[in-house]
Amino acid sequence: MTTAIHWDLSDLHDSIAIDSVTPQLDDISSLAGSFADQYKGNVHQLDSKALHSALLQYDDIRSKLYQLSQYAHLNYAVDIASAEILKLVSLIDEFLSKISNQLLFFFLEIGQVEKSVLDEWCNDEKNAPYIYSLTEAVKKNKYRLSEKEEQLINLKDLSGVDALKKMYGEHTSRYEFKITIDGQEKTLNGTECRALRYHENPEVRREAMALFFKRYKDDRHLMAQFYNSVIKDFNVERVHRGYESPISTMNLRNDLPDAVVQMLHDITTSSNNLVQRYYHLKRTILKMDRITLADIYAPMEENVPLIDWNDAKSLVLDSFKAFDDEFYAHANDMFETNRIDVFPSKVKRGGAFCSSSRPEIRPYVMMNYLGKQRDVATLAHELGHAIHAYFSSGQPLMNYHAILPVCETASVFCEMLVIDELKKRAKTDQEKMILLAAKLEDIFATSHRQNMFSRFEQAVHGKITTERLSDDDLCELYKEELTRMFGDAVEIPEEYHWEWATIPHMLDVPFYVYSYNFGNLLVLGLYQSYLEEGASFIPKLKRILSSGSAVSPVELLAREGIDILSKSFWLKSIAFIESILDELDHLAMT
């Protein structure tokens, strides 16, 4: 397998040296200062033409800043041990906070304008791409504080809650795990250790996960402090802003009605029986006396061969090519222009992600590719995000990044394309069973597992608002949600009560995780529509992806005949999951 494939960040910048960014920071600072001098206190007096000019300037300043920030953070993602890179990240983060404070007045003042002014702005055809941002600014103005308060929050967060989040990431990224496999002692990072969940030997799987969670348990006081401090800070600010509940902050950010989000949680929770049914079936297929949480990703056959990177690349591109030429061209461009960093290293952060900064610059993908079938699905997933960014690049920066619930549309859809391609290539029922099992496990990981996280978050936020939770309290709350999801189908080892401490999203962006569930179930519904409609569905999907965040998710999907306010839409997705389980059940019994 290829051992070194790194991304080329030269489109963003050419050096991690502090001196190399100073001229650009000076230029951005000058532009921001001129912008504030010209518009501060005068926004409500702007006619539609002057507002349009201001919006273009605003996006231009942020584009330059986001590009540098992306460069710094992508370098940091692949080398968290470099002191020079960390200095660059710190410098740009502080500078970003400073410029954000300088520009803060603009949308605060937009949010305060009279309806007649808003109507005049929105009736100008030049401002059509910005209508949603302008109307949302007015709608959400009630949750904003004064300019001085907003500036103070930005400044205090830099050395306060944001510093705690960064400390959590830096601290846990340095964890190492020593384990003996086949008589050979290995030292693994977190990504490599968690990958052993897919090992064919149950003893290796269980030992690896016990080691992984024990490392977090050893730092139990730190983990509890991170959670209490970050979540308490979140809720102090949330209450001060006037949000009704902790999760409503994300619902409003996502522009989703509370009722839809609650319906999503309820429907997913009520279908936990499918998770439990699957794991009872898997235990039978594998002829195991017992199955624990360390075994839920156990391979369906021994000695599953690794998939070479070049084979994974070809498989994914072939899948996209069979679906649509544009999907293929955008994904292929990611490979051709070296925009993917592929393999893990001792100084690289775990996981995988796709990063976009501005419409004029193509995205980047970070992987920790280990050759597993799920790594191929992850590649398709992250390339799906990149394809989404290619389609939305016709939007201005303000609309470029899709709203969270729609962010997963292309990524999960692309995963489905790859799974279908693998099914077509399967030569035996056993191969099909392996694929169906992998797909179900991916669905449960993306929907029901994220739903479990979100339920845990709601419970934790509800309590930390009024009391400090001990590490034992946090473990007990998490255990309750594990039991609710898996029932008696899977044994829950004690160390898994610490899994909450390993999920960075719950600290970095509270309630982000339900967007995975929303996006996954949304795409299952969309994919059924594709299977029913064929090629005529593809233009609908492209229109959704091309819209970025120019309209609300409800309206965006309604334009294509998709009613996410209807319970029946979401139940259709659950029925699709059940149909996959039925197919696996049938194959297992024959």
XYZ file of C-alpha atoms in Angstrom:
590
model
C 0.000 0.000 0.000
C 1.203 3.505 -0.808
C 2.755 5.103 2.256
C 2.767 8.851 1.636
C 0.139 10.934 -0.136
C -0.041 14.495 1.132
C -2.178 17.391 0.043
C -0.823 20.433 -1.773
C -1.903 23.576 0.108
C -0.206 26.031 -2.254
C -3.586 27.397 -3.400
C -3.983 28.745 0.120
C -0.523 29.988 1.081
C 3.120 29.006 0.713
C 4.750 29.020 4.167
C 4.009 28.363 7.825
C 6.486 31.093 8.810
C 4.860 33.909 10.767
C 6.630 36.550 8.660
C 5.045 35.159 5.494
C 1.489 35.992 6.605
C 2.201 39.431 8.093
C 1.655 41.410 4.847
C -1.696 39.697 4.242
C -2.827 40.240 7.817
C -1.898 43.899 7.496
C -3.918 44.138 4.272
C -6.951 42.470 5.867
C -6.675 44.736 8.903
C -6.587 47.805 6.663
C -9.625 46.650 4.675
C -11.579 45.883 7.871
C -10.711 49.274 9.343
C -11.817 51.100 6.190
C -15.013 49.059 6.092
C -15.852 49.980 9.690
C -15.044 53.649 9.075
C -17.318 53.735 6.046
C -20.344 51.813 7.319
C -20.444 51.671 11.120
C -23.527 53.462 12.403
C -24.773 54.060 8.851
C -26.079 50.684 7.713
C -29.747 51.599 8.188
C -29.254 54.609 5.868
C -27.850 52.584 2.945
C -29.899 52.295 -0.219
C -30.006 48.911 -1.952
C -27.072 49.722 -4.268
C -24.834 50.852 -1.407
C -25.807 47.788 0.653
C -24.859 45.527 -2.246
C -21.417 47.139 -2.397
C -21.027 46.706 1.356
C -21.986 43.019 1.175
C -19.356 42.410 -1.508
C -16.686 44.143 0.580
C -17.735 42.211 3.688
C -17.429 38.871 1.886
C -14.091 39.865 0.349
C -12.535 40.606 3.748
C -13.816 37.357 5.221
C -12.677 35.365 2.175
C -9.088 36.511 2.596
C -9.200 35.753 6.311
C -10.852 32.333 5.937
C -8.239 31.296 3.378
C -5.370 31.952 5.779
C -7.228 30.320 8.644
C -7.856 27.215 6.545
C -4.159 27.036 5.632
C -3.081 27.212 9.262
C -5.606 24.687 10.527
C -4.991 22.173 7.727
C -1.279 22.239 8.514
C -2.105 21.743 12.179
C -4.402 18.790 11.376
C -1.508 16.809 9.923
C 1.145 17.947 12.419
C -0.226 18.710 15.855
C 3.285 18.446 17.326
C 4.810 21.372 15.421
C 5.430 24.391 17.648
C 5.799 26.614 14.560
C 2.433 25.567 13.171
C 0.779 26.017 16.555
C 2.175 29.572 16.704
C 0.667 30.254 13.287
C -2.700 28.843 14.318
C -2.714 30.905 17.517
C -1.755 34.085 15.652
C -4.461 33.667 13.023
C -7.111 32.611 15.555
C -6.416 35.759 17.559
C -6.420 37.862 14.410
C -9.680 36.286 13.261
C -11.251 37.158 16.612
C -10.025 40.742 16.262
C -11.380 41.177 12.722
C -14.648 39.460 13.629
C -15.070 42.034 16.365
C -14.369 44.852 13.910
C -16.975 43.539 11.475
C -19.485 42.564 14.132
C -21.442 45.783 13.837
C -22.476 45.080 10.238
C -24.994 42.287 10.745
C -26.000 43.640 14.132
C -27.086 46.822 12.375
C -28.693 44.888 9.515
C -30.734 42.950 12.082
C -32.084 46.183 13.554
C -33.456 47.805 10.387
C -37.135 48.598 9.814
C -39.186 46.303 7.576
C -39.464 49.013 4.917
C -35.655 49.197 4.635
C -35.350 45.400 4.491
C -38.011 45.262 1.764
C -36.185 47.895 -0.298
C -32.934 45.955 -0.062
C -34.545 42.631 -0.930
C -36.508 44.030 -3.877
C -33.263 44.951 -5.643
C -32.352 42.141 -8.038
C -28.635 42.556 -7.263
C -29.313 41.576 -3.661
C -31.268 38.430 -4.568
C -28.449 36.071 -3.475
C -28.430 37.724 -0.041
C -32.164 37.792 0.716
C -32.055 34.790 3.032
C -29.057 36.121 5.014
C -30.668 39.558 5.353
C -34.060 38.267 6.495
C -32.443 35.779 8.886
C -30.385 38.593 10.422
C -33.584 40.493 11.214
C -35.359 37.369 12.462
C -32.508 36.362 14.788
C -31.759 39.853 16.039
C -33.668 39.158 19.260
C -30.960 36.670 20.277
C -28.064 39.043 19.674
C -26.500 41.186 22.350
C -25.051 44.665 22.109
C -21.913 45.164 20.047
C -19.771 45.600 23.159
C -21.172 42.417 24.704
C -20.623 40.445 21.496
C -17.063 41.733 21.257
C -16.373 40.821 24.869
C -17.675 37.289 24.297
C -15.408 36.867 21.273
C -12.391 38.053 23.241
C -13.056 36.056 26.399
C -13.755 32.874 24.395
C -10.347 33.073 22.747
C -8.547 32.500 26.048
C -11.488 30.851 27.793
C -13.865 28.228 26.422
C -12.163 28.022 23.012
C -8.826 27.469 24.734
C -10.375 24.634 26.757
C -11.693 23.003 23.585
C -8.289 23.293 21.954
C -6.629 21.889 25.065
C -8.974 18.898 24.974
C -8.073 18.255 21.340
C -4.337 18.639 21.830
C -4.322 16.544 24.996
C -6.328 13.606 23.631
C -4.544 13.653 20.240
C -1.321 12.794 22.062
C -2.716 9.638 23.668
C -0.778 6.483 22.813
C -1.903 2.888 23.323
C 0.415 -0.083 23.717
C -1.052 -3.434 22.773
C 0.369 -6.838 21.887
C -1.033 -8.435 18.734
C 0.219 -11.813 17.506
C 3.127 -11.612 19.936
C 4.244 -8.183 18.715
C 3.912 -5.080 20.885
C 2.606 -2.063 19.012
C 2.240 1.582 19.978
C -0.862 3.055 18.370
C -2.536 6.447 18.179
C -6.235 6.847 18.884
C -7.367 6.277 15.281
C -5.292 3.108 14.971
C -6.472 1.795 18.334
C -10.160 2.349 17.540
C -9.634 0.678 14.150
C -9.019 -2.565 16.038
C -12.788 -2.727 16.603
C -12.762 -4.316 13.130
C -10.157 -6.958 14.038
C -11.223 -10.556 13.495
C -10.072 -11.624 16.987
C -12.610 -10.705 19.708
C -9.898 -10.660 22.378
C -7.968 -8.026 20.411
C -11.125 -5.968 19.865
C -12.087 -6.017 23.519
C -8.575 -5.355 24.829
C -8.096 -2.467 22.393
C -11.312 -0.737 23.387
C -10.678 -1.326 27.085
C -7.259 0.345 26.659
C -8.759 3.182 24.626
C -11.432 4.117 27.142
C -9.154 3.517 30.142
C -6.913 6.336 28.893
C -9.837 8.755 29.137
C -10.912 7.310 32.474
C -7.390 7.873 33.827
C -7.978 11.563 33.086
C -11.444 11.472 34.629
C -11.056 14.743 36.512
C -9.880 16.543 33.372
C -12.743 15.116 31.315
C -15.357 16.139 33.878
C -13.811 19.598 34.118
C -13.848 20.041 30.332
C -17.526 19.078 30.184
C -18.698 21.125 33.133
C -16.753 24.239 32.129
C -17.562 24.209 28.399
C -21.217 23.278 28.765
C -21.800 25.636 31.695
C -20.284 28.484 29.666
C -22.513 27.570 26.711
C -25.650 27.693 28.821
C -24.787 30.890 30.681
C -24.502 32.610 27.299
C -27.565 30.789 25.953
C -29.778 31.990 28.813
C -28.403 35.534 28.525
C -29.306 35.586 24.830
C -32.845 34.383 25.498
C -32.910 30.955 23.851
C -35.646 28.768 25.321
C -33.638 25.556 25.553
C -30.066 24.402 24.916
C -30.941 22.593 21.687
C -32.944 25.541 20.347
C -29.650 27.382 19.774
C -28.736 24.804 17.126
C -32.291 24.526 15.797
C -32.331 28.248 15.070
C -28.858 28.101 13.579
C -30.053 25.258 11.347
C -33.332 27.099 10.664
C -35.326 24.026 11.619
C -38.564 24.110 13.634
C -38.200 22.640 17.135
C -41.056 20.252 16.337
C -39.183 18.739 13.369
C -36.052 18.145 15.440
C -38.054 16.587 18.253
C -39.890 14.392 15.725
C -36.518 13.286 14.349
C -35.341 12.281 17.835
C -38.584 10.490 18.661
C -38.800 8.521 15.398
C -35.168 7.448 15.593
C -35.441 6.418 19.242
C -38.607 4.428 18.569
C -36.741 2.490 15.850
C -33.965 1.345 18.187
C -35.638 -2.055 17.919
C -34.043 -2.332 14.444
C -30.594 -1.868 16.001
C -31.360 -4.557 18.562
C -32.811 -6.908 15.954
C -29.703 -6.497 13.800
C -27.271 -7.330 16.589
C -29.257 -10.389 17.639
C -28.989 -11.477 13.995
C -25.279 -10.686 13.770
C -24.541 -12.736 16.893
C -26.357 -15.671 15.266
C -24.522 -15.256 11.944
C -21.139 -15.110 13.673
C -22.088 -17.994 15.992
C -20.943 -15.974 19.018
C -22.090 -16.818 22.539
C -22.111 -13.126 23.407
C -21.592 -9.840 21.659
C -20.296 -6.746 23.450
C -20.032 -3.142 22.308
C -16.427 -3.885 21.353
C -17.796 -6.491 18.903
C -20.459 -4.484 17.082
C -18.112 -3.907 14.124
C -16.683 -7.435 14.137
C -16.009 -8.547 10.535
C -18.503 -10.966 9.038
C -15.648 -13.201 7.868
C -12.072 -13.770 8.968
C -9.039 -12.393 7.164
C -10.916 -9.788 5.155
C -8.261 -8.434 2.756
C -7.276 -4.791 2.983
C -8.231 -2.561 0.072
C -5.269 -0.843 -1.556
C -5.565 2.933 -1.801
C -5.449 2.910 -5.601
C -8.184 0.272 -5.719
C -10.298 2.345 -3.327
C -9.792 5.410 -5.511
C -10.855 3.518 -8.654
C -13.880 1.983 -6.972
C -15.157 5.330 -5.710
C -14.573 7.103 -9.016
C -16.248 4.290 -10.961
C -19.287 4.581 -8.688
C -19.523 8.326 -9.254
C -18.965 7.932 -13.017
C -21.871 5.508 -13.284
C -24.098 8.025 -11.496
C -23.189 11.328 -13.116
C -20.341 12.824 -15.144
C -20.167 15.987 -13.029
C -19.945 14.028 -9.767
C -17.079 12.040 -11.303
C -15.290 15.124 -12.663
C -15.410 16.971 -9.348
C -14.171 13.945 -7.375
C -11.445 13.177 -9.896
C -10.235 16.774 -9.703
C -9.630 16.264 -5.972
C -7.154 13.479 -6.812
C -5.607 15.187 -9.826
C -4.840 18.404 -7.922
C -3.504 16.666 -4.782
C -6.193 17.882 -2.407
C -6.295 14.743 -0.217
C -4.000 13.835 2.707
C -4.415 10.092 2.999
C -2.596 8.051 5.641
C -2.279 8.319 9.450
C 0.881 9.365 11.245
C 2.028 9.855 14.826
C 1.516 13.620 14.613
C -1.720 13.652 12.609
C -5.114 14.171 14.211
C -7.590 11.299 14.009
C -10.726 10.934 11.938
C -11.528 12.379 8.549
C -12.982 15.637 7.281
C -13.520 17.858 4.257
C -12.486 21.514 4.591
C -13.765 24.433 2.522
C -13.016 28.106 3.053
C -14.131 30.214 0.075
C -15.925 29.475 -3.229
C -12.926 30.386 -5.378
C -10.723 27.668 -3.840
C -11.506 23.981 -4.150
C -11.892 21.993 -0.904
C -9.447 19.641 0.816
C -10.016 16.201 2.351
C -8.123 14.652 5.259
C -8.216 10.881 5.723
C -6.624 8.326 8.027
C -6.856 5.527 5.485
C -6.174 2.036 6.851
C -7.529 -0.078 3.988
C -10.773 -1.178 5.632
C -14.031 -1.326 3.693
C -15.336 1.422 5.963
C -12.363 3.574 4.964
C -13.567 3.322 1.365
C -17.004 4.471 2.514
C -15.342 7.307 4.432
C -13.478 8.347 1.285
C -16.770 8.446 -0.631
C -18.353 10.381 2.244
C -15.684 13.088 2.391
C -15.520 13.361 -1.396
C -19.283 13.845 -1.280
C -18.702 16.895 0.905
C -16.143 18.107 -1.645
C -18.594 17.588 -4.512
C -21.160 19.581 -2.538
C -18.628 22.417 -2.271
C -17.938 22.302 -6.022
C -21.651 22.652 -6.781
C -22.192 25.460 -4.264
C -19.138 27.409 -5.478
C -21.419 29.526 -7.664
C -22.774 31.111 -4.494
C -21.199 34.100 -2.722
C -19.260 33.269 0.437
C -22.274 34.158 2.556
C -24.213 31.245 1.008
C -21.307 28.936 0.152
C -21.396 26.655 3.192
C -24.605 24.636 3.423
C -26.677 24.727 6.605
C -25.699 21.799 8.830
C -28.723 19.507 8.286
C -28.180 19.641 4.521
C -24.379 19.346 4.810
C -24.548 15.552 4.822
C -26.721 15.278 1.689
C -23.993 14.665 -0.897
C -21.698 12.804 1.495
C -24.177 10.110 2.529
C -25.598 9.905 -0.997
C -22.108 9.180 -2.318
C -21.663 6.457 0.290
C -24.859 4.836 -0.978
C -23.534 4.910 -4.551
C -20.356 3.111 -3.486
C -22.243 0.463 -1.514
C -24.491 -0.208 -4.514
C -21.424 -0.545 -6.737
C -19.903 -3.042 -4.308
C -23.164 -5.017 -4.255
C -23.093 -5.233 -8.050
C -19.575 -6.649 -7.893
C -20.450 -9.198 -5.198
C -20.184 -12.755 -6.490
C -21.779 -14.677 -3.605
C -24.529 -14.319 -1.015
C -21.825 -14.144 1.637
C -20.302 -11.088 -0.029
C -23.728 -9.461 -0.224
C -24.325 -10.202 3.456
C -21.037 -8.541 4.358
C -22.001 -5.431 2.385
C -25.517 -5.272 3.841
C -24.177 -5.692 7.371
C -21.587 -2.956 6.803
C -24.267 -0.627 5.433
C -26.584 -1.239 8.363
C -23.760 -0.613 10.805
C -22.929 2.636 9.007
C -26.577 3.707 9.130
C -26.870 2.899 12.811
C -23.585 4.718 13.508
C -24.716 7.810 11.618
C -28.352 7.882 12.716
C -29.102 5.974 15.907
C -25.686 6.471 17.492
C -25.770 10.219 16.790
C -29.331 10.307 18.091
C -28.059 8.664 21.270
C -25.329 11.311 21.554
C -27.894 14.068 21.091
C -30.191 12.620 23.739
C -27.203 12.409 26.098
C -26.368 16.040 25.332
C -29.907 17.133 26.159
C -29.755 15.306 29.485
C -26.325 16.739 30.346
C -27.177 20.315 29.369
C -30.392 20.126 31.337
C -28.468 19.210 34.488
C -25.250 21.213 34.124
C -27.328 24.376 33.783
C -28.120 24.090 37.497
C -25.504 21.724 38.987
C -22.014 20.374 38.517
C -21.899 16.785 37.252
C -19.225 14.386 38.463
C -17.558 11.933 36.105
C -19.719 9.207 37.676
C -22.842 11.257 36.916
C -21.789 11.637 33.288
C -21.048 7.926 32.997
C -24.447 7.018 34.446
C -26.296 9.287 32.018
C -24.357 7.824 29.118
C -24.993 4.257 30.278
C -28.750 4.958 30.229
C -28.593 6.010 26.589
C -26.452 3.018 25.613
C -28.998 0.702 27.211
C -31.875 2.481 25.451
C -30.197 1.999 22.066
C -28.897 -1.565 22.366
C -31.335 -3.144 24.845
C -30.374 -6.715 25.685
C -28.916 -7.388 22.227
C -25.419 -6.201 23.167
C -23.478 -6.383 26.432
C -22.190 -3.024 27.656
C -18.725 -3.305 29.261
C -18.087 -0.844 32.092
C -15.360 0.973 30.152
C -17.911 2.032 27.515
C -19.571 4.258 30.090
C -16.632 6.591 29.320
C -17.352 6.894 25.618
C -18.928 10.341 26.131
C -15.453 11.691 26.931
C -14.165 10.639 23.493
C -16.679 12.578 21.342
C -15.192 16.026 20.526
C -18.293 17.307 18.697
C -20.253 17.497 21.942
C -17.734 20.018 23.279
C -16.774 21.791 20.068
C -20.295 22.434 18.749
C -23.096 21.365 21.120
C -25.960 19.565 19.345
C -24.040 19.396 16.084
C -24.451 15.611 16.126
C -28.169 15.468 15.379
C -27.377 16.955 11.967
C -25.706 13.652 11.064
C -28.915 11.816 11.869
C -31.014 14.384 10.025
C -28.742 14.225 6.989
C -28.560 10.432 6.984
C -32.303 9.843 7.187
C -32.889 12.666 4.706
C -30.587 11.012 2.172
C -32.142 7.579 2.654
C -35.409 9.197 1.586
C -33.728 10.991 -1.309
C -31.960 7.821 -2.406
C -35.251 5.958 -2.569
C -36.547 8.754 -4.773
C -33.497 8.281 -7.018
C -34.116 4.536 -7.256
C -37.755 5.218 -8.148
C -37.185 8.125 -10.567
C -33.815 7.234 -12.071
C -31.853 9.860 -13.997
C -34.677 12.406 -13.751
C -33.890 12.751 -10.033
C -30.275 13.866 -10.585
C -31.069 17.490 -11.570
C -33.101 17.832 -8.345
C -30.127 16.714 -6.278
C -27.798 19.089 -8.116
C -30.160 22.010 -7.481
C -30.190 21.162 -3.778
C -26.387 21.006 -3.664
C -25.945 24.181 -5.728
C -28.116 26.247 -3.375
C -25.623 26.248 -0.495
C -27.331 28.138 2.317
C -29.284 30.528 0.097
C -32.645 29.301 1.444
C -33.936 27.467 4.516
C -33.745 23.641 4.550
C -37.540 23.376 4.649
C -37.966 25.594 1.583
C -34.958 24.155 -0.257
C -36.366 20.639 -0.082
C -39.996 21.686 -0.585
C -39.004 23.178 -3.948
C -38.101 19.653 -5.038
C -41.298 18.099 -3.671
C -39.776 16.871 -0.387
C -41.787 17.608 2.778
C -39.542 17.276 5.823
C -42.331 18.609 8.058
C -44.213 15.373 7.441
C -43.713 12.420 9.755
C -44.372 10.099 6.801
C -41.190 11.261 5.060
C -39.020 10.212 7.989
C -40.928 6.947 8.497
C -40.201 6.169 4.840
C -36.495 6.348 5.655
C -36.925 4.046 8.660
C -38.818 1.611 6.417
C -35.877 1.662 4.014
C -33.521 0.682 6.849
C -35.884 -2.151 7.767
C -35.898 -3.352 4.139
C -32.094 -3.696 4.213
C -32.362 -5.640 7.467
C -35.047 -7.882 5.956
C -32.799 -8.597 2.970
C -29.909 -9.512 5.258
C -32.193 -11.681 7.382
C -33.383 -13.522 4.266
C -29.834 -14.166 3.041
C -28.763 -15.351 6.500
C -31.598 -17.873 6.667
C -30.979 -19.383 3.200
